[in-house]
Coordinates of C-alpha atoms in Angstrom, one line a residue:
M1 CA 90.7 154.9 108.7
A2 CA 93.3 152.1 108.9
S3 CA 93.9 150.6 112.3
Q4 CA 97.1 151.7 114.1
E5 CA 97.0 148.5 116.3
P6 CA 100.5 147.0 116.6
V7 CA 100.8 143.3 115.6
T8 CA 103.6 140.9 115.9
G9 CA 105.1 138.7 113.2
A10 CA 103.6 135.7 115.0
Q11 CA 100.1 137.2 114.7
I12 CA 100.7 138.1 111.1
I13 CA 101.6 134.5 110.3
A14 CA 98.6 133.1 112.1
E15 CA 96.2 135.6 110.5
A16 CA 97.6 135.0 107.1
L17 CA 97.1 131.3 107.4
V18 CA 93.5 131.8 108.6
A19 CA 92.9 134.1 105.6
Q20 CA 93.9 131.2 103.4
D21 CA 91.5 128.8 105.2
V22 CA 94.2 126.8 106.9
K23 CA 92.4 125.2 109.8
Y24 CA 95.0 122.8 111.4
M25 CA 98.6 123.0 112.6
F26 CA 100.8 120.2 113.8
G27 CA 104.3 120.8 115.3
I28 CA 106.9 120.8 118.0
V29 CA 107.6 124.2 119.4
G30 CA 110.7 125.8 120.9
I31 CA 112.8 128.9 120.2
P32 CA 111.9 130.8 118.1
V33 CA 108.4 129.6 117.1
I34 CA 106.5 129.2 120.4
E35 CA 104.6 132.4 119.9
V36 CA 103.5 131.3 116.4
A37 CA 101.7 128.3 117.8
V38 CA 100.0 130.4 120.5
A39 CA 99.0 133.0 117.9
A40 CA 97.6 130.3 115.7
Q41 CA 95.3 129.1 118.5
V42 CA 94.2 132.6 119.2
A43 CA 93.3 133.1 115.5
G44 CA 91.2 129.9 115.6
I45 CA 93.6 127.3 114.1
K46 CA 93.5 123.9 115.8
Y47 CA 97.0 123.2 117.1
V48 CA 98.3 119.7 117.9
G49 CA 101.7 119.4 119.6
M50 CA 103.5 116.2 118.4
R51 CA 106.5 114.3 119.7
N52 CA 108.5 114.2 116.5
E53 CA 108.7 116.6 113.6
Q54 CA 108.5 113.8 111.0
A55 CA 105.1 112.7 112.5
A56 CA 104.0 116.3 112.6
C57 CA 104.7 116.7 108.9
Y58 CA 103.1 113.4 108.1
A59 CA 99.9 114.5 110.0
A60 CA 99.8 117.9 108.3
S61 CA 100.2 116.4 104.8
A62 CA 97.4 113.8 105.5
V63 CA 95.0 116.6 106.3
G64 CA 95.8 118.1 102.9
Y65 CA 94.8 114.8 101.2
L66 CA 91.7 114.3 103.3
T67 CA 90.3 117.9 103.0
G68 CA 91.9 119.2 99.8
R69 CA 93.4 122.2 101.6
P70 CA 96.8 122.2 103.3
A71 CA 97.5 122.1 107.0
A72 CA 100.5 123.7 108.5
C73 CA 103.5 122.0 110.1
L74 CA 105.4 124.2 112.6
V75 CA 109.0 123.3 113.5
V76 CA 112.1 124.9 115.0
S77 CA 115.3 125.8 113.2
G78 CA 118.1 123.5 112.1
P79 CA 117.5 119.9 113.3
G80 CA 113.8 120.5 113.7
L81 CA 113.4 121.5 110.1
I82 CA 115.7 118.7 109.0
H83 CA 113.5 116.1 110.8
A84 CA 110.5 117.5 108.9
L85 CA 112.1 116.9 105.5
G86 CA 111.0 113.3 105.6
G87 CA 107.4 114.5 105.8
M88 CA 107.9 117.0 103.1
A89 CA 109.4 114.5 100.7
N90 CA 106.6 112.0 101.5
S91 CA 104.1 114.8 100.8
N92 CA 105.7 115.7 97.5
M93 CA 105.8 112.0 96.4
N94 CA 102.2 111.5 97.3
C95 CA 101.2 114.8 95.7
W96 CA 99.5 116.1 98.9
P97 CA 99.4 119.8 99.8
V98 CA 101.2 120.9 103.0
I99 CA 102.7 124.1 104.4
V100 CA 105.9 123.8 106.5
L101 CA 106.8 126.8 108.7
G102 CA 110.3 126.6 110.0
G103 CA 111.9 128.9 112.5
S104 CA 115.4 130.1 111.6
S105 CA 118.2 132.2 112.9
D106 CA 117.7 136.0 113.2
A107 CA 118.1 137.9 109.9
N108 CA 120.9 140.0 111.3
Q109 CA 122.9 137.0 112.3
E110 CA 122.9 135.2 108.9
T111 CA 126.3 133.7 108.0
M112 CA 127.6 134.4 111.6
G113 CA 127.2 130.9 113.0
A114 CA 123.9 131.6 114.8
F115 CA 122.2 129.1 116.9
Q116 CA 121.0 126.2 114.7
E117 CA 121.9 128.2 111.6
F118 CA 121.3 126.1 108.5
P119 CA 120.6 126.9 104.8
Q120 CA 116.9 126.0 105.2
V121 CA 115.4 127.7 102.2
E122 CA 117.9 126.2 99.8
T123 CA 117.6 122.7 101.4
C124 CA 113.8 122.7 101.2
R125 CA 113.8 123.5 97.5
L126 CA 114.8 119.8 97.0
Y127 CA 111.7 118.6 98.9
S128 CA 109.0 121.2 98.0
K129 CA 107.3 123.1 95.2
F130 CA 108.0 126.5 96.7
S131 CA 110.5 127.7 99.3
A132 CA 110.8 131.3 100.5
R133 CA 112.0 133.6 103.3
P134 CA 109.9 136.8 103.7
N135 CA 112.2 139.8 103.7
C136 CA 110.0 141.9 106.0
L137 CA 106.8 141.5 108.1
E138 CA 104.7 143.2 105.4
A139 CA 105.6 140.4 102.9
I140 CA 104.3 137.6 105.1
P141 CA 100.7 137.5 104.0
S142 CA 101.5 137.4 100.3
V143 CA 104.1 134.7 100.8
V144 CA 101.6 132.6 102.8
E145 CA 99.0 133.1 100.1
K146 CA 101.5 132.0 97.4
A147 CA 102.6 129.0 99.4
V148 CA 99.0 127.8 100.0
R149 CA 98.0 128.3 96.4
T150 CA 101.1 126.6 95.1
S151 CA 100.6 123.6 97.4
M152 CA 97.2 122.9 95.8
Y153 CA 97.5 124.0 92.2
G154 CA 98.8 121.7 89.4
R155 CA 100.3 118.6 91.0
P156 CA 99.9 119.2 94.8
G157 CA 102.8 119.1 97.1
A158 CA 104.8 120.7 99.9
C159 CA 105.7 124.3 100.3
Y160 CA 108.1 125.9 102.8
I161 CA 108.1 129.3 104.5
D162 CA 111.2 130.3 106.5
I163 CA 110.6 132.4 109.6
P164 CA 113.6 134.5 110.9
G165 CA 113.6 134.3 114.7
D166 CA 113.6 138.1 115.1
F167 CA 110.5 138.4 113.0
V168 CA 108.3 136.5 115.5
N169 CA 108.0 139.2 118.1
K170 CA 108.9 142.2 115.9
M171 CA 105.9 144.6 115.6
I172 CA 104.4 146.8 113.0
D173 CA 101.1 148.7 112.7
R174 CA 98.3 146.7 111.2
S175 CA 97.7 149.6 108.8
A176 CA 100.9 148.6 107.0
L177 CA 99.5 145.1 106.1
R178 CA 97.5 143.9 103.2
F179 CA 96.1 140.4 103.4
P180 CA 95.3 138.8 100.0
E181 CA 91.9 137.2 99.6
C182 CA 91.7 133.5 100.1
C183 CA 93.0 131.7 97.1
L184 CA 90.4 129.9 95.1
P185 CA 90.2 126.1 94.8
R186 CA 92.5 124.7 92.2
P187 CA 91.5 125.3 88.6
I188 CA 89.7 122.5 86.8
G189 CA 91.3 121.6 83.5
L190 CA 89.6 119.7 80.7
A191 CA 91.3 117.3 78.3
D192 CA 91.7 118.0 74.6
S193 CA 88.6 116.8 72.7
S194 CA 90.6 115.0 70.1
E195 CA 92.4 113.0 72.8
I196 CA 89.0 112.2 74.3
Q197 CA 87.9 110.8 70.9
K198 CA 91.0 108.7 70.7
A199 CA 90.4 107.3 74.2
V200 CA 86.8 106.4 73.5
A201 CA 87.8 104.6 70.3
E202 CA 90.4 102.5 72.1
L203 CA 87.9 101.6 74.9
K204 CA 85.3 100.6 72.3
N205 CA 87.8 98.3 70.5
A206 CA 89.3 96.8 73.6
Q207 CA 89.0 93.0 74.2
N208 CA 90.3 93.1 77.7
P209 CA 89.7 96.6 79.1
L210 CA 90.6 97.7 82.6
I211 CA 90.3 100.9 84.7
I212 CA 93.0 101.6 87.3
V213 CA 91.9 104.1 89.9
G214 CA 94.6 106.0 91.7
K215 CA 94.7 108.3 94.7
G216 CA 94.8 111.2 92.3
A217 CA 91.2 110.3 91.5
A218 CA 90.4 110.3 95.2
F219 CA 92.0 113.7 95.7
S220 CA 90.0 115.0 92.7
H221 CA 86.7 113.8 94.3
A222 CA 86.0 111.9 91.2
E223 CA 84.1 109.1 92.9
D224 CA 80.6 109.9 91.4
S225 CA 81.8 110.2 87.8
I226 CA 84.0 107.1 88.1
R227 CA 81.2 105.1 89.7
R228 CA 78.9 106.1 86.8
L229 CA 81.6 105.2 84.2
V230 CA 82.1 101.7 85.8
D231 CA 78.4 101.1 86.2
E232 CA 77.1 102.4 82.8
C233 CA 79.9 100.9 80.7
G234 CA 80.4 97.7 82.6
L235 CA 84.1 98.0 83.0
P236 CA 86.3 96.1 85.4
F237 CA 88.3 98.3 87.7
L238 CA 91.4 97.9 89.9
P239 CA 92.1 100.4 92.7
T240 CA 95.6 101.3 93.8
P241 CA 96.2 101.1 97.6
M242 CA 94.9 104.6 98.3
G243 CA 92.5 104.5 95.3
K244 CA 90.5 102.0 97.3
G245 CA 87.0 103.2 98.1
V246 CA 86.6 105.7 95.2
V247 CA 84.4 102.9 93.9
P248 CA 83.5 100.6 96.9
D249 CA 85.7 97.5 97.2
N250 CA 82.7 95.3 97.3
H251 CA 81.4 96.5 93.9
P252 CA 80.8 93.5 91.6
F253 CA 83.2 95.0 89.0
C254 CA 86.2 95.4 91.4
V255 CA 88.9 93.0 90.3
A256 CA 91.4 93.7 93.1
A257 CA 91.4 90.0 94.1
A258 CA 92.7 89.2 90.7
R259 CA 95.2 92.1 90.5
S260 CA 98.1 90.3 88.9
S261 CA 96.0 88.6 86.3
A262 CA 94.1 91.8 85.5
L263 CA 97.4 93.8 85.0
L264 CA 99.0 91.0 83.0
N265 CA 96.2 90.4 80.5
A266 CA 94.5 93.8 80.0
D267 CA 95.0 95.1 76.4
V268 CA 93.6 98.6 77.1
I269 CA 94.0 100.4 80.4
L270 CA 92.4 103.6 81.5
L271 CA 94.7 105.1 84.1
L272 CA 92.8 107.5 86.3
G273 CA 95.1 109.6 88.6
A274 CA 97.7 106.9 89.0
R275 CA 101.3 106.8 88.0
L276 CA 103.1 104.0 86.2
N277 CA 105.7 103.8 88.9
W278 CA 106.9 100.9 91.1
I279 CA 103.4 100.3 92.5
L280 CA 102.2 99.5 89.0
H281 CA 105.4 97.9 87.9
F282 CA 106.2 100.8 85.6
G283 CA 103.5 99.5 83.1
L284 CA 106.1 97.2 81.6
P285 CA 106.5 93.4 80.9
P286 CA 106.5 90.9 82.5
R287 CA 103.8 92.4 84.7
F288 CA 101.9 93.9 81.7
R289 CA 101.4 92.8 78.1
P290 CA 104.1 94.2 75.8
D291 CA 101.4 95.6 73.5
V292 CA 99.2 97.1 76.2
K293 CA 97.6 100.4 75.3
I294 CA 97.5 103.0 78.0
I295 CA 94.9 105.9 78.2
Q296 CA 96.5 108.2 80.7
V297 CA 94.5 110.8 82.7
D298 CA 96.7 113.1 84.9
I299 CA 96.8 116.6 86.2
C300 CA 100.5 116.9 85.5
A301 CA 101.7 117.2 81.9
E302 CA 105.2 116.0 82.8
E303 CA 103.7 112.7 84.0
L304 CA 102.1 111.8 80.6
G305 CA 104.2 109.2 78.8
N306 CA 106.4 108.2 81.7
N307 CA 107.7 104.6 81.1
V308 CA 104.9 103.9 78.5
K309 CA 103.8 106.1 75.7
P310 CA 100.0 106.5 76.0
V311 CA 97.7 106.1 73.0
A312 CA 95.7 109.0 74.4
S313 CA 97.0 111.7 76.8
L314 CA 94.2 113.3 78.8
L315 CA 95.7 116.2 80.6
G316 CA 93.3 117.6 83.2
D317 CA 91.4 117.1 86.4
V318 CA 90.5 113.4 86.8
N319 CA 86.9 114.2 87.7
A320 CA 86.3 116.6 84.8
V321 CA 88.0 114.3 82.3
T322 CA 86.1 111.3 83.5
Q323 CA 82.9 113.2 82.9
Q324 CA 84.1 114.1 79.4
L325 CA 84.7 110.4 78.6
L326 CA 81.4 109.4 80.1
E327 CA 79.5 111.9 78.0
Q328 CA 81.0 110.6 74.8
L329 CA 80.4 107.0 75.7
Q330 CA 76.8 107.8 76.6
K331 CA 76.2 109.3 73.2
L332 CA 77.4 106.0 71.7
S333 CA 75.3 104.0 74.1
W334 CA 78.3 101.7 74.5
K335 CA 78.7 99.1 77.2
Y336 CA 81.3 96.4 77.5
P337 CA 79.6 92.9 77.3
P338 CA 79.2 91.2 80.7
N339 CA 79.9 87.6 79.6
T340 CA 83.1 87.9 77.7
G341 CA 86.1 85.5 78.1
W342 CA 87.9 88.4 79.8
W343 CA 85.2 88.8 82.5
N344 CA 84.9 85.0 82.9
S345 CA 88.7 84.6 83.4
L346 CA 88.7 87.5 86.0
R347 CA 85.8 86.1 87.9
K348 CA 87.4 82.6 88.0
K349 CA 90.7 84.1 89.3
I350 CA 88.8 86.2 91.9
K351 CA 87.0 83.2 93.2
A352 CA 90.1 81.1 93.4
N353 CA 92.1 83.8 95.3
E354 CA 89.2 84.6 97.6
E355 CA 88.9 80.9 98.5
N356 CA 92.6 80.7 99.1
S357 CA 92.5 83.7 101.5
K358 CA 89.3 82.4 103.2
Q359 CA 91.1 79.1 103.8
L360 CA 94.1 80.9 105.3
A361 CA 91.8 82.9 107.6
S362 CA 89.8 80.0 108.8
G363 CA 92.5 78.5 110.9
T364 CA 92.1 78.4 114.7
S365 CA 95.7 77.5 115.6
V366 CA 97.6 79.7 118.0
P367 CA 99.7 81.7 117.4
M368 CA 97.5 83.2 114.6
N369 CA 98.6 84.1 111.1
Y370 CA 97.9 87.4 109.3
Y371 CA 94.8 86.2 107.6
T372 CA 93.1 85.0 110.8
V373 CA 93.8 88.4 112.4
F374 CA 92.5 90.3 109.5
R375 CA 89.4 88.2 109.3
Y376 CA 88.3 89.3 112.7
V377 CA 89.5 92.9 112.2
K378 CA 87.5 93.1 109.0
E379 CA 84.3 91.8 110.7
A380 CA 84.7 94.5 113.4
L381 CA 85.4 97.5 111.2
P382 CA 82.5 99.9 110.4
N383 CA 82.1 100.6 106.7
D384 CA 82.8 104.3 107.1
C385 CA 85.9 104.0 109.3
I386 CA 89.2 105.5 108.1
I387 CA 91.8 102.8 107.9
V388 CA 95.5 103.8 108.4
S389 CA 98.0 101.0 107.6
E390 CA 101.7 100.6 107.5
G391 CA 104.2 97.8 107.7
A392 CA 105.5 95.2 105.3
N393 CA 103.2 92.1 105.3
T394 CA 100.7 93.9 107.6
M395 CA 100.1 96.6 105.1
D396 CA 100.3 94.4 102.0
I397 CA 97.9 91.8 103.2
G398 CA 95.7 94.4 104.7
R399 CA 95.3 96.0 101.2
T400 CA 93.8 92.8 100.0
V401 CA 91.6 91.9 103.0
L402 CA 90.4 95.1 104.6
Q403 CA 87.9 96.8 102.4
N404 CA 87.1 100.5 101.9
F405 CA 83.7 101.7 100.9
Y406 CA 84.3 105.4 100.7
P407 CA 86.9 107.6 99.0
R408 CA 89.8 109.1 101.0
H409 CA 89.2 106.5 103.8
R410 CA 92.6 104.7 103.5
L411 CA 96.0 106.1 104.3
D412 CA 99.2 104.0 104.0
A413 CA 102.9 104.1 103.2
G414 CA 102.0 105.5 99.7
T415 CA 104.2 106.3 96.7
F416 CA 107.4 106.8 98.8
G417 CA 106.8 103.5 100.7
T418 CA 107.4 105.5 103.9
M419 CA 107.4 103.6 107.3
G420 CA 106.6 105.6 110.4
V421 CA 103.6 107.5 108.8
G422 CA 100.9 105.5 110.7
L423 CA 100.3 107.4 113.9
G424 CA 100.8 110.8 112.3
F425 CA 98.2 109.9 109.7
A426 CA 95.9 108.5 112.3
I427 CA 96.1 111.7 114.4
A428 CA 95.4 113.8 111.3
A429 CA 92.4 111.7 110.4
A430 CA 91.1 111.8 114.0
M431 CA 91.3 115.6 114.0
V432 CA 89.4 115.9 110.7
V433 CA 86.8 113.4 111.9
K434 CA 86.4 115.3 115.2
Y435 CA 85.7 118.7 113.6
E436 CA 84.3 117.7 110.2
A437 CA 82.8 114.2 110.3
P438 CA 81.9 113.4 114.0
G439 CA 81.0 109.8 114.7
K440 CA 83.5 108.1 112.3
R441 CA 86.2 105.9 113.7
V442 CA 89.9 105.9 112.9
V443 CA 91.6 102.5 113.0
C444 CA 95.4 102.2 112.6
V445 CA 96.6 98.7 111.6
E446 CA 100.4 98.4 111.6
G447 CA 103.2 96.0 112.1
D448 CA 105.4 96.0 115.3
S449 CA 108.4 97.4 113.4
A450 CA 106.3 100.2 111.9
F451 CA 104.8 101.1 115.3
G452 CA 108.3 101.6 116.6
F453 CA 109.0 104.5 114.2
S454 CA 106.5 106.8 115.9
G455 CA 105.3 104.9 118.9
M456 CA 105.6 107.8 121.4
E457 CA 102.8 109.6 119.4
V458 CA 100.4 107.5 121.6
E459 CA 101.1 110.2 124.2
T460 CA 99.8 112.8 121.7
I461 CA 96.8 110.6 121.0
C462 CA 96.0 110.4 124.7
R463 CA 96.8 114.0 125.4
Y464 CA 94.2 115.2 122.9
N465 CA 91.9 112.3 123.8
L466 CA 91.6 111.1 120.2
P467 CA 89.6 107.8 120.2
I468 CA 92.0 106.1 117.7
I469 CA 92.1 102.3 117.7
I470 CA 95.7 101.0 117.1
I471 CA 96.1 97.4 116.1
V472 CA 99.7 96.2 116.2
V473 CA 100.1 92.9 114.3
N474 CA 103.2 91.7 116.2
N475 CA 105.4 89.0 114.6
N476 CA 108.5 90.1 116.7
G477 CA 110.4 91.5 113.7
I478 CA 110.7 93.2 110.4
Y479 CA 109.1 90.7 108.0
N480 CA 109.6 87.9 110.6
G481 CA 111.2 87.3 114.0
F482 CA 111.7 84.7 116.7
D483 CA 109.5 83.2 119.3
E484 CA 110.5 83.8 122.9
E485 CA 112.2 80.4 123.4
S486 CA 114.2 80.7 120.2
W487 CA 115.3 84.2 121.1
A488 CA 116.4 83.0 124.6
N489 CA 118.4 80.2 123.1
M490 CA 120.1 82.5 120.6
L491 CA 121.1 84.9 123.5
E492 CA 122.7 82.0 125.3
A493 CA 124.7 81.3 122.2
G494 CA 126.4 84.7 122.0
D495 CA 126.3 88.4 121.6
P496 CA 123.0 89.5 119.8
A497 CA 124.8 92.3 118.0
S498 CA 126.9 89.6 116.3
I499 CA 124.4 86.8 115.7
A500 CA 120.8 88.2 115.9
P501 CA 119.3 88.6 112.4
P502 CA 118.9 92.2 111.5
V503 CA 115.2 91.7 110.9
S504 CA 114.5 90.4 114.5
L505 CA 112.9 92.5 117.3
K506 CA 112.4 91.6 121.0
P507 CA 109.7 88.9 121.3
N508 CA 106.4 89.6 123.0
A509 CA 107.1 93.3 123.4
R510 CA 104.3 94.8 125.4
Y511 CA 103.4 97.7 123.1
E512 CA 99.9 98.0 124.7
Q513 CA 101.5 99.1 128.0
V514 CA 102.8 102.2 126.2
M515 CA 99.2 103.2 125.5
M516 CA 98.2 102.3 129.1
A517 CA 101.0 104.5 130.5
F518 CA 99.3 107.6 129.2
G519 CA 95.7 106.7 130.1
G520 CA 94.5 104.8 127.1
K521 CA 93.4 101.2 127.0
G522 CA 95.7 98.3 126.2
Y523 CA 95.1 94.7 125.2
F524 CA 97.6 91.9 124.9
V525 CA 96.1 89.3 122.6
H526 CA 97.1 85.7 121.7
T527 CA 93.9 83.9 120.6
P528 CA 91.0 84.7 118.2
A529 CA 88.6 84.9 121.2
E530 CA 90.9 87.4 122.9
L531 CA 91.1 89.4 119.7
Q532 CA 87.4 89.5 119.2
Q533 CA 86.9 90.6 122.8
A534 CA 89.5 93.4 122.5
L535 CA 88.0 94.6 119.3
N536 CA 84.4 94.7 120.7
S537 CA 85.7 96.6 123.8
S538 CA 87.7 99.1 121.8
F539 CA 84.8 99.9 119.4
S540 CA 82.3 100.1 122.1
D541 CA 84.2 102.9 123.9
K542 CA 84.1 105.9 121.6
N543 CA 85.9 108.2 124.0
V544 CA 89.1 106.5 124.9
P545 CA 92.1 105.5 122.6
S546 CA 93.2 101.9 122.7
L547 CA 96.0 99.7 121.4
I548 CA 95.5 96.0 120.7
N549 CA 98.8 94.2 120.6
V550 CA 98.1 91.0 118.6
M551 CA 100.8 88.3 118.8
I552 CA 101.0 86.2 115.6
D553 CA 103.3 83.4 114.4
P554 CA 106.7 85.0 113.9
Q555 CA 107.1 83.0 110.7
S556 CA 103.7 83.9 109.3
D557 CA 103.8 85.2 105.8
R558 CA 101.6 86.2 102.9
K559 CA 100.2 83.7 100.6
T560 CA 102.2 83.0 97.4
Q561 CA 101.6 85.8 94.9
E562 CA 102.0 85.7 91.2
F563 CA 103.8 89.0 91.4
P564 CA 104.9 90.8 94.5
W565 CA 104.5 94.6 94.8
L566 CA 108.1 95.2 94.1
T567 CA 109.1 94.6 90.5
R568 CA 112.3 93.0 91.7
S569 CA 110.9 89.7 92.9
N570 CA 112.2 88.1 96.1
L571 CA 110.6 84.7 95.2

């Protein structure tokens, strides 16, 4: 006999999420969603209360990338939901699954000017794959199932569920509910066999082949098949920023240190789960050869042919399609020769660039430059740590210096180039590590400007005792700033609002004291010796979060690049 037990809307939401294997929730509570967070905890979901809705949504989306299943982001109505839109947009751009739950005005007050009334369902349609408002309590489980399924299937992304305020405490008998079974993992699609044959023929005939590994390959868990493809076929590969680690960065066939040359001179490129957007200069000259041939592997049919028409369009799951390619190449016993002019030119460029970076990092002058800081950070990082990074030069230089050896172990500003993601991503990674991979470390390396976007989340880190190590590479500004003496002289000259460059920030800001205010450890670092000591101390204590505030030369910059990340050059 069906149970006559009364249940609230909050309980239904929580139980529906659990039924769909949602394990984590991040948010900021208030009227009308406080009870939803409490019910989620009672149902077994791990709830993390954040200090800003954007950071909460960034965290929830990062869990989706790291685990393959979405987390939930819980926010209040009106402004709370609006603040979360940044995280939803970032999730959609990155193709990461996330579920956003937004409280809203009571159903019977719609159009009356209710508290924080806002067209939330309509607004979220611009930033999500699915946006819906259940019309009754009985509909909640099916709406939650559809949102979770939609967030993962096809190209992953954000989904929104609107929660009328009067639904939260409204009650019905449990007998009136039907909870759909947990949706299955996303379907695995295979590419058309004729397109596979085209791709194999192009690879065999290539003079200068190149594999580009994107974060779509990481999300697909394609690391084993891509590693075999690289090893067995002897192909050079280039990871995108979050494709790092799908094949280890220290693999002898990794050509990341010769990125510009590899892109410019490759004649056939196998694109695995990456898009020809701004990060890859749209696949167009002058960054690529005009006659480059693209073999494109993507889960999304609409992505095939964007900016450059591929010679082979392989629609399907990256892991499955890579296995298809590998099977055909194995039948032919084909391997790219190891001593071609292409390989020789790449190795020469790699060696030159690595020597250049090594020389920049070898300096002992104070204040330090970026490369010196990253030299010591690199030496301290465990191979299996999750690296979170954001900032302009901090992130860009970190991409080239800090190595990843495992997939899904790097999180940064991503496709949308979003600043402010760092601490939310780090909190998400720390939660996943805590419950699913104990012992790993999470290290967040970011610029001082980037830290300012979500700096108060250090209180969240300390409140939940997440042993995250934050390294703020502090140049007193956005891109660059002033030293303390120059700043003081400028202030004497007039009003800073009239004369201070817009990129400048307050010199020698003591960000580490923010961490210390909440019980974490803080270090103010000027010299290489102080940096090494702070790193050793932070990594030795696995139970306390820490922040290392590293002062560098305000005018420090990256080494001259053949091509910057942005297609529009500032050189």
